[in-house]
């Protein structure tokens, strides 16, 4: 059986790593890895390959950045040639990024079976580019490998037959479990003692100047209570620099928001594990904080990962900054959510994927 995995951006890398590792012990399985190059900066890409021990990609498409249409189209053009050349039995796609939907569409049109890892998540918010990617990818997939119990109901409502769906659990948490012992604090000058961790990059938060301004004002206030470590995504840095005179540098010098470059995976795990709480708009951090038992405040009106709020440590605050401030005070008063880890977020999801796929076969 020949599997061709497609990854493109940071949140894919922690999902593919355990799957490739789990299939390696099967002599009857051949694996090819394609990196689309949607993320290309070393600290958004290469460092994850090293730390997660992902093999060097067999094919790099080097598509780079662009508008959604341009980036998706460029991936499709280049990926079609790769599929024709390699002729895999399955194309495996991960998560909800542009590379995911582009590869699924190419494979499906060439009559190659598609397996979607992390299928069935829905925010029900079609202004979010990832939601469109999820909807289309799931319609095109032959095998829907789900990470959360509500996914099956979401897929059933969209007419996906239950025979195509397997609840295997969360491969992201396989990676958390695999590397949590190696979590390593990055060297952050000026940081000793308690802190909060912040990550933020969603267009809905950073591309709208009025929203971004309000969020930054709240973060300045919160940083008076405890320092906020902020590894900054390139999109966010560009938006803050365009918004305020002095930009990110000014923010860092006039508040206790400690801005750093994006960090690697083991550094991100350590920063989450030791934080009093996390403020984020990332899907991955909502799940990782639930696995680590750290309170998480999510600056989004909705989430495609509701189990992190119903069972885990996550609280959605939307863009209501009064609510954010109130939730921070609650946590600092020792009343943060304790949560519990959902079923099948146990470090063995990739093994279940191997079982499912080797049973179905090529
Ligand atoms: C993408 C994913 C998002 C994921 C996020 C994680 C889609 C639609 N979005 O969003 O789901 O949560 O990755 O980071 O696929 N840039 C760099 N260096 C890079 C890559 C990008 O500087 O290596 C800059 C470029 O200016 C680019 C911008 O960041 O225009 C945004 O990158 P892009 O890949 O389009 O989207 P993300 O916001 O990273």
Short mmCIF file of C-alpha atoms and ligand atoms in Angstrom, two decimals:
data_model
loop_
_atom_site.label_atom_id
_atom_site.label_comp_id
_atom_site.label_asym_id
_atom_site.label_seq_id
_atom_site.Cartn_x
_atom_site.Cartn_y
_atom_site.Cartn_z
CA UNK A 1 0.00 0.00 0.00
CA UNK A 2 1.43 3.37 -1.02
CA UNK A 3 0.45 6.37 1.11
CA UNK A 4 1.20 9.89 0.01
CA UNK A 5 1.00 12.38 2.89
CA UNK A 6 0.50 16.08 2.16
CA UNK A 7 1.45 18.82 4.62
CA UNK A 8 1.94 22.54 4.17
CA UNK A 9 1.80 24.64 7.30
CA UNK A 10 2.71 24.59 10.96
CA UNK A 11 -0.42 22.94 12.39
CA UNK A 12 -0.04 19.99 9.97
CA UNK A 13 3.39 18.98 11.16
CA UNK A 14 2.43 17.75 14.63
CA UNK A 15 -0.39 15.72 13.04
CA UNK A 16 1.64 13.93 10.36
CA UNK A 17 4.60 13.06 12.63
CA UNK A 18 2.94 10.30 14.69
CA UNK A 19 1.16 8.87 11.63
CA UNK A 20 4.38 8.45 9.64
CA UNK A 21 6.08 6.95 12.70
CA UNK A 22 3.26 4.46 13.29
CA UNK A 23 3.19 3.27 9.65
CA UNK A 24 6.97 2.87 9.54
CA UNK A 25 6.86 -0.50 11.28
CA UNK A 26 4.62 -1.94 8.54
CA UNK A 27 6.74 -3.52 5.84
CA UNK A 28 3.82 -3.60 3.40
CA UNK A 29 3.34 0.17 3.55
CA UNK A 30 5.30 2.64 1.45
CA UNK A 31 5.15 6.31 2.41
CA UNK A 32 5.83 9.46 0.40
CA UNK A 33 5.80 12.90 2.02
CA UNK A 34 4.93 16.06 0.10
CA UNK A 35 5.46 19.54 1.62
CA UNK A 36 3.57 22.19 -0.31
CA UNK A 37 5.65 25.04 1.13
CA UNK A 38 2.61 27.04 2.30
CA UNK A 39 4.78 27.82 5.32
CA UNK A 40 8.42 28.29 4.39
CA UNK A 41 10.05 30.34 7.19
CA UNK A 42 12.48 28.11 9.11
CA UNK A 43 10.77 28.89 12.43
CA UNK A 44 7.34 27.94 11.02
CA UNK A 45 8.52 24.84 9.18
CA UNK A 46 12.08 23.39 9.36
CA UNK A 47 12.28 23.51 13.15
CA UNK A 48 9.17 21.32 13.39
CA UNK A 49 10.62 18.74 11.03
CA UNK A 50 13.72 18.52 13.23
CA UNK A 51 12.02 18.45 16.61
CA UNK A 52 9.21 16.10 15.56
CA UNK A 53 11.64 13.85 13.64
CA UNK A 54 9.60 14.03 10.47
CA UNK A 55 11.58 12.64 7.54
CA UNK A 56 12.76 15.12 4.94
CA UNK A 57 9.96 15.61 2.38
CA UNK A 58 10.31 13.52 -0.77
CA UNK A 59 8.79 16.37 -2.73
CA UNK A 60 8.73 20.11 -1.94
CA UNK A 61 6.32 22.18 -3.99
CA UNK A 62 7.57 25.54 -2.70
CA UNK A 63 4.34 27.38 -3.42
CA UNK A 64 4.88 30.16 -0.86
CA UNK A 65 2.31 32.80 0.13
CA UNK A 66 -0.45 34.38 -1.93
CA UNK A 67 -4.16 35.09 -1.97
CA UNK A 68 -6.33 32.08 -1.15
CA UNK A 69 -7.18 31.45 -4.80
CA UNK A 70 -3.61 31.83 -5.98
CA UNK A 71 -2.11 29.67 -3.25
CA UNK A 72 -4.74 26.93 -3.59
CA UNK A 73 -4.46 26.93 -7.38
CA UNK A 74 -0.68 26.83 -7.32
CA UNK A 75 -0.72 23.84 -4.95
CA UNK A 76 -3.21 22.06 -7.23
CA UNK A 77 -1.15 22.65 -10.37
CA UNK A 78 2.07 21.41 -8.83
CA UNK A 79 0.49 18.59 -6.82
CA UNK A 80 -1.29 17.08 -9.83
CA UNK A 81 2.05 16.27 -11.45
CA UNK A 82 3.28 14.64 -8.25
CA UNK A 83 0.22 12.41 -7.96
CA UNK A 84 0.48 11.37 -11.60
CA UNK A 85 4.15 10.55 -11.19
CA UNK A 86 3.85 8.65 -7.88
CA UNK A 87 0.47 6.93 -8.37
CA UNK A 88 -0.31 6.39 -4.66
CA UNK A 89 -3.18 4.25 -3.37
CA UNK A 90 -4.15 6.90 -0.84
CA UNK A 91 -3.55 10.61 -0.45
CA UNK A 92 -3.60 11.51 3.25
CA UNK A 93 -4.46 15.09 4.14
CA UNK A 94 -4.41 16.77 7.55
CA UNK A 95 -6.45 19.46 9.27
CA UNK A 96 -8.02 22.38 7.46
CA UNK A 97 -5.45 24.53 5.70
CA UNK A 98 -5.38 25.51 2.04
CA UNK A 99 -2.94 22.67 1.27
CA UNK A 100 -5.49 20.18 2.67
CA UNK A 101 -8.33 21.14 0.36
CA UNK A 102 -6.09 21.65 -2.67
CA UNK A 103 -4.57 18.17 -2.39
CA UNK A 104 -7.93 16.52 -1.70
CA UNK A 105 -9.48 18.06 -4.80
CA UNK A 106 -6.61 17.02 -7.07
CA UNK A 107 -6.56 13.46 -5.74
CA UNK A 108 -10.33 13.00 -5.90
CA UNK A 109 -10.45 14.17 -9.53
CA UNK A 110 -7.70 11.73 -10.44
CA UNK A 111 -9.66 8.91 -8.83
CA UNK A 112 -7.16 8.44 -5.98
CA UNK A 113 -8.65 7.71 -2.55
CA UNK A 114 -8.41 10.47 0.05
CA UNK A 115 -8.08 9.94 3.81
CA UNK A 116 -8.70 13.03 5.95
CA UNK A 117 -7.08 13.13 9.38
CA UNK A 118 -9.08 15.41 11.75
CA UNK A 119 -12.27 15.17 9.71
CA UNK A 120 -15.68 16.44 10.78
CA UNK A 121 -14.73 19.47 12.88
CA UNK A 122 -17.11 22.39 12.32
CA UNK A 123 -17.18 25.94 13.64
CA UNK A 124 -20.37 26.62 11.59
CA UNK A 125 -18.75 29.92 10.64
CA UNK A 126 -18.29 30.16 6.90
CA UNK A 127 -16.42 33.46 7.14
CA UNK A 128 -13.50 31.38 8.37
CA UNK A 129 -11.36 30.12 5.48
CA UNK A 130 -10.61 26.90 7.35
CA UNK A 131 -14.35 26.08 7.63
CA UNK A 132 -14.66 26.11 3.84
CA UNK A 133 -11.58 23.93 3.58
CA UNK A 134 -13.09 21.44 6.08
CA UNK A 135 -16.46 21.26 4.32
CA UNK A 136 -14.99 20.63 0.89
CA UNK A 137 -12.28 18.24 2.04
CA UNK A 138 -14.77 16.08 3.93
CA UNK A 139 -17.13 15.86 0.94
CA UNK A 140 -14.23 14.64 -1.21
CA UNK A 141 -12.76 12.16 1.25
CA UNK A 142 -13.21 8.39 1.09
CA UNK A 143 -12.10 7.84 4.68
CA UNK A 144 -12.88 10.34 7.43
CA UNK A 145 -10.65 9.84 10.46
CA UNK A 146 -12.17 11.86 13.29
CA UNK A 147 -10.57 13.28 16.42
CA UNK A 148 -13.63 14.19 18.46
CA UNK A 149 -16.96 12.44 19.16
CA UNK A 150 -19.20 15.18 17.74
CA UNK A 151 -17.54 14.93 14.31
CA UNK A 152 -19.60 11.94 13.23
CA UNK A 153 -22.88 13.84 13.79
CA UNK A 154 -21.54 16.83 11.86
CA UNK A 155 -20.62 14.58 8.95
CA UNK A 156 -23.90 12.66 9.06
CA UNK A 157 -25.82 15.95 8.72
CA UNK A 158 -23.84 16.64 5.54
CA UNK A 159 -24.74 13.24 4.12
CA UNK A 160 -21.45 11.42 4.70
CA UNK A 161 -22.24 7.70 5.11
CA UNK A 162 -21.18 6.26 8.47
CA UNK A 163 -19.14 3.45 6.80
CA UNK A 164 -16.63 6.09 5.72
CA UNK A 165 -16.14 7.48 9.26
CA UNK A 166 -13.79 6.14 11.94
CA UNK A 167 -13.32 7.78 15.34
CA UNK A 168 -9.61 7.22 15.88
CA UNK A 169 -8.87 10.04 18.37
CA UNK A 170 -6.56 13.00 18.32
CA UNK A 171 -3.15 12.61 16.67
CA UNK A 172 -2.07 16.06 17.95
CA UNK A 173 -2.23 14.62 21.44
CA UNK A 174 -0.05 11.68 20.33
CA UNK A 175 2.62 14.31 19.69
CA UNK A 176 2.01 16.09 23.01
CA UNK A 177 2.42 12.79 24.86
CA UNK A 178 5.45 11.81 22.82
CA UNK A 179 7.36 15.02 23.49
CA UNK A 180 6.04 16.43 26.77
CA UNK A 181 9.02 15.06 28.69
CA UNK A 182 11.33 16.92 26.32
CA UNK A 183 9.49 20.23 26.68
CA UNK A 184 12.13 22.93 26.93
CA UNK A 185 11.61 26.54 28.00
CA UNK A 186 13.00 28.99 25.46
CA UNK A 187 15.39 31.60 26.74
CA UNK A 188 13.23 34.70 27.18
CA UNK A 189 15.09 37.66 28.64
CA UNK A 190 13.14 39.37 31.41
CA UNK A 191 10.98 36.36 32.22
CA UNK A 192 11.09 34.86 35.69
CA UNK A 193 8.09 33.62 37.64
CA UNK A 194 4.45 33.56 36.60
CA UNK A 195 3.37 34.50 33.11
CA UNK A 196 0.55 34.03 30.61
CA UNK A 197 1.15 32.76 27.08
CA UNK A 198 -0.47 34.46 24.10
CA UNK A 199 -0.75 33.38 20.47
CA UNK A 200 -2.94 35.13 17.91
CA UNK A 201 -3.01 35.03 14.13
CA UNK A 202 -6.61 34.57 12.89
CA UNK A 203 -7.62 37.06 10.20
CA UNK A 204 -10.85 37.76 12.18
CA UNK A 205 -8.73 39.12 15.05
CA UNK A 206 -5.71 40.64 13.39
CA UNK A 207 -6.95 41.84 9.99
CA UNK A 208 -9.67 44.13 11.38
CA UNK A 209 -7.96 47.25 12.81
CA UNK A 210 -10.71 48.13 15.34
CA UNK A 211 -10.77 44.58 16.73
CA UNK A 212 -6.99 44.36 16.89
CA UNK A 213 -6.81 47.72 18.69
CA UNK A 214 -9.28 46.58 21.37
CA UNK A 215 -7.49 43.29 21.87
CA UNK A 216 -4.14 45.01 22.24
CA UNK A 217 -5.58 47.46 24.80
CA UNK A 218 -6.90 44.55 26.88
CA UNK A 219 -3.58 42.72 26.66
CA UNK A 220 -1.73 45.82 27.87
CA UNK A 221 -4.06 45.90 30.92
CA UNK A 222 -3.71 42.20 31.63
CA UNK A 223 0.08 42.45 31.38
CA UNK A 224 0.00 44.77 34.43
CA UNK A 225 -1.14 41.74 36.42
CA UNK A 226 1.40 39.31 35.00
CA UNK A 227 3.76 39.29 32.03
CA UNK A 228 2.43 37.92 28.75
CA UNK A 229 4.80 35.93 26.54
CA UNK A 230 3.81 36.48 22.90
CA UNK A 231 5.57 34.44 20.20
CA UNK A 232 4.34 36.40 17.23
CA UNK A 233 3.11 35.01 13.90
CA UNK A 234 4.39 36.92 10.83
CA UNK A 235 0.84 37.90 9.82
CA UNK A 236 0.20 39.43 13.26
CA UNK A 237 3.51 41.26 13.36
CA UNK A 238 2.77 42.84 10.00
CA UNK A 239 -0.73 43.90 11.13
CA UNK A 240 0.42 45.44 14.43
CA UNK A 241 3.26 47.25 12.68
CA UNK A 242 0.74 48.70 10.21
CA UNK A 243 -1.73 49.65 12.97
CA UNK A 244 0.26 51.66 15.48
CA UNK A 245 3.27 53.88 15.21
CA UNK A 246 6.20 51.99 16.66
CA UNK A 247 4.24 48.76 16.10
CA UNK A 248 5.34 45.65 17.89
CA UNK A 249 8.46 47.28 19.30
CA UNK A 250 6.39 49.99 20.93
CA UNK A 251 3.96 47.43 22.38
CA UNK A 252 6.84 45.51 23.93
CA UNK A 253 8.58 48.57 25.35
CA UNK A 254 5.47 50.12 26.92
CA UNK A 255 3.81 47.06 28.47
CA UNK A 256 4.75 43.72 30.00
CA UNK A 257 3.89 41.92 26.75
CA UNK A 258 7.13 40.10 25.93
CA UNK A 259 7.22 39.65 22.17
CA UNK A 260 9.40 36.87 20.72
CA UNK A 261 9.84 35.22 17.34
CA UNK A 262 7.66 32.13 16.76
CA UNK A 263 8.97 29.23 18.85
CA UNK A 264 9.51 25.56 18.03
CA UNK A 265 7.29 22.71 19.19
CA UNK A 266 9.13 21.68 22.37
CA UNK A 267 9.39 25.33 23.39
CA UNK A 268 5.68 25.86 22.74
CA UNK A 269 4.85 22.82 24.88
CA UNK A 270 7.00 24.12 27.74
CA UNK A 271 5.54 27.61 27.51
CA UNK A 272 2.01 26.17 27.66
CA UNK A 273 2.76 23.69 30.43
CA UNK A 274 4.24 26.30 32.78
CA UNK A 275 1.86 29.19 31.99
CA UNK A 276 -0.79 30.29 34.54
CA UNK A 277 -3.10 30.42 31.52
CA UNK A 278 -3.07 30.72 27.75
CA UNK A 279 -4.83 33.29 25.58
CA UNK A 280 -5.15 32.16 21.97
CA UNK A 281 -7.11 31.95 18.75
CA UNK A 282 -5.32 28.81 17.59
CA UNK A 283 -7.10 25.49 17.16
CA UNK A 284 -4.03 23.54 18.18
CA UNK A 285 -3.48 25.39 21.45
CA UNK A 286 -7.11 24.92 22.48
CA UNK A 287 -6.47 21.17 22.28
CA UNK A 288 -2.97 21.12 23.72
CA UNK A 289 -3.98 23.16 26.80
CA UNK A 290 -6.84 20.73 27.42
CA UNK A 291 -4.37 17.83 27.23
CA UNK A 292 -1.97 19.64 29.58
CA UNK A 293 -4.69 20.81 32.01
CA UNK A 294 -3.86 24.50 31.62
CA UNK A 295 -6.72 27.07 31.49
CA UNK A 296 -7.20 28.52 28.02
CA UNK A 297 -9.11 31.66 27.01
CA UNK A 298 -9.98 31.66 23.33
CA UNK A 299 -10.50 34.96 21.53
CA UNK A 300 -13.06 33.63 19.08
CA UNK A 301 -16.86 33.67 18.88
CA UNK A 302 -16.98 29.99 17.99
CA UNK A 303 -14.77 26.94 17.90
CA UNK A 304 -14.62 23.87 15.70
CA UNK A 305 -13.25 22.08 18.79
CA UNK A 306 -16.17 22.47 21.26
CA UNK A 307 -15.07 19.50 23.35
CA UNK A 308 -12.17 21.61 24.63
CA UNK A 309 -14.79 23.88 26.23
CA UNK A 310 -17.40 21.29 27.30
CA UNK A 311 -14.86 18.82 28.72
CA UNK A 312 -11.49 20.55 28.68
CA UNK A 313 -9.96 23.72 30.07
CA UNK A 314 -11.07 26.08 27.31
CA UNK A 315 -13.37 29.12 27.68
CA UNK A 316 -14.54 31.07 24.63
CA UNK A 317 -14.47 34.80 25.29
CA UNK A 318 -15.07 35.98 21.73
CA UNK A 319 -13.86 39.50 21.11
CA UNK A 320 -15.56 40.73 24.30
CA UNK A 321 -12.54 42.15 26.06
CA UNK A 322 -14.48 42.78 29.29
CA UNK A 323 -15.16 39.08 29.42
CA UNK A 324 -11.49 38.35 28.76
CA UNK A 325 -10.47 40.60 31.66
CA UNK A 326 -13.07 38.97 33.95
CA UNK A 327 -11.96 35.44 33.03
CA UNK A 328 -8.33 36.36 33.66
CA UNK A 329 -9.28 37.61 37.14
CA UNK A 330 -11.14 34.38 37.80
CA UNK A 331 -8.10 32.31 36.90
CA UNK A 332 -5.79 34.50 38.98
CA UNK A 333 -8.19 33.98 41.91
CA UNK A 334 -7.63 30.22 41.51
CA UNK A 335 -10.97 29.55 39.80
CA UNK A 336 -9.71 28.45 36.38
CA UNK A 337 -11.29 25.45 34.63
CA UNK A 338 -9.65 22.15 35.58
CA UNK A 339 -11.27 20.12 32.79
CA UNK A 340 -10.62 16.54 31.78
CA UNK A 341 -9.00 14.95 28.76
CA UNK A 342 -11.52 13.66 26.16
CA UNK A 343 -11.86 10.02 25.19
CA UNK A 344 -9.18 8.77 22.75
CA UNK A 345 -6.89 11.72 23.34
CA UNK A 346 -4.59 9.12 24.79
CA UNK A 347 -1.44 9.12 22.66
CA UNK A 348 -2.55 6.15 20.50
CA UNK A 349 -4.60 7.75 17.72
CA UNK A 350 -1.97 7.11 15.02
CA UNK A 351 -1.88 3.41 15.91
CA UNK A 352 -5.66 3.29 15.41
CA UNK A 353 -5.22 4.96 12.01
CA UNK A 354 -2.75 2.23 11.06
CA UNK A 355 -5.22 -0.45 12.17
CA UNK A 356 -8.06 1.09 10.16
CA UNK A 357 -6.04 1.63 7.00
CA UNK A 358 -4.18 -1.66 6.95
CA UNK A 359 -7.54 -3.42 7.37
CA UNK A 360 -9.11 -1.50 4.48
CA UNK A 361 -5.91 -1.84 2.41
CA UNK A 362 -4.96 -0.21 -0.88
C1 LIG B 1 -2.32 29.24 7.92
C2 LIG B 1 -3.63 28.44 7.90
C3 LIG B 1 -4.26 28.47 9.28
C4 LIG B 1 -3.28 28.02 10.34
C5 LIG B 1 -2.02 28.88 10.25
C6 LIG B 1 -0.97 28.49 11.25
C7 LIG B 1 -4.98 28.49 5.82
C8 LIG B 1 -6.18 29.08 5.20
N1 LIG B 1 -4.61 29.04 6.99
O1 LIG B 1 -2.64 30.59 8.20
O2 LIG B 1 -5.38 27.59 9.29
O3 LIG B 1 -3.86 28.17 11.62
O4 LIG B 1 -1.48 28.70 8.92
O5 LIG B 1 0.09 29.39 11.19
O6 LIG B 1 -4.39 27.59 5.27
N2 LIG B 1 4.16 34.07 6.09
C9 LIG B 1 5.47 34.20 6.42
N3 LIG B 1 6.23 33.05 6.44
C10 LIG B 1 5.73 31.83 6.16
C11 LIG B 1 4.37 31.74 5.82
C12 LIG B 1 3.60 32.86 5.80
O7 LIG B 1 5.98 35.25 6.68
O8 LIG B 1 6.47 30.85 6.21
C13 LIG B 1 3.33 35.29 6.08
C14 LIG B 1 3.00 35.75 4.69
O9 LIG B 1 3.05 37.13 4.69
C15 LIG B 1 1.57 35.29 4.49
C16 LIG B 1 1.02 35.33 5.90
O10 LIG B 1 2.12 35.01 6.76
O11 LIG B 1 0.89 36.10 3.61
C17 LIG B 1 -0.07 34.35 6.14
O12 LIG B 1 0.36 33.02 5.78
P1 LIG B 1 -0.70 31.94 5.24
O13 LIG B 1 -0.05 30.62 5.09
O14 LIG B 1 -1.43 32.50 4.09
O15 LIG B 1 -1.75 31.87 6.39
P2 LIG B 1 -1.60 31.74 7.96
O16 LIG B 1 -2.16 32.98 8.55
O17 LIG B 1 -0.23 31.32 8.39
#
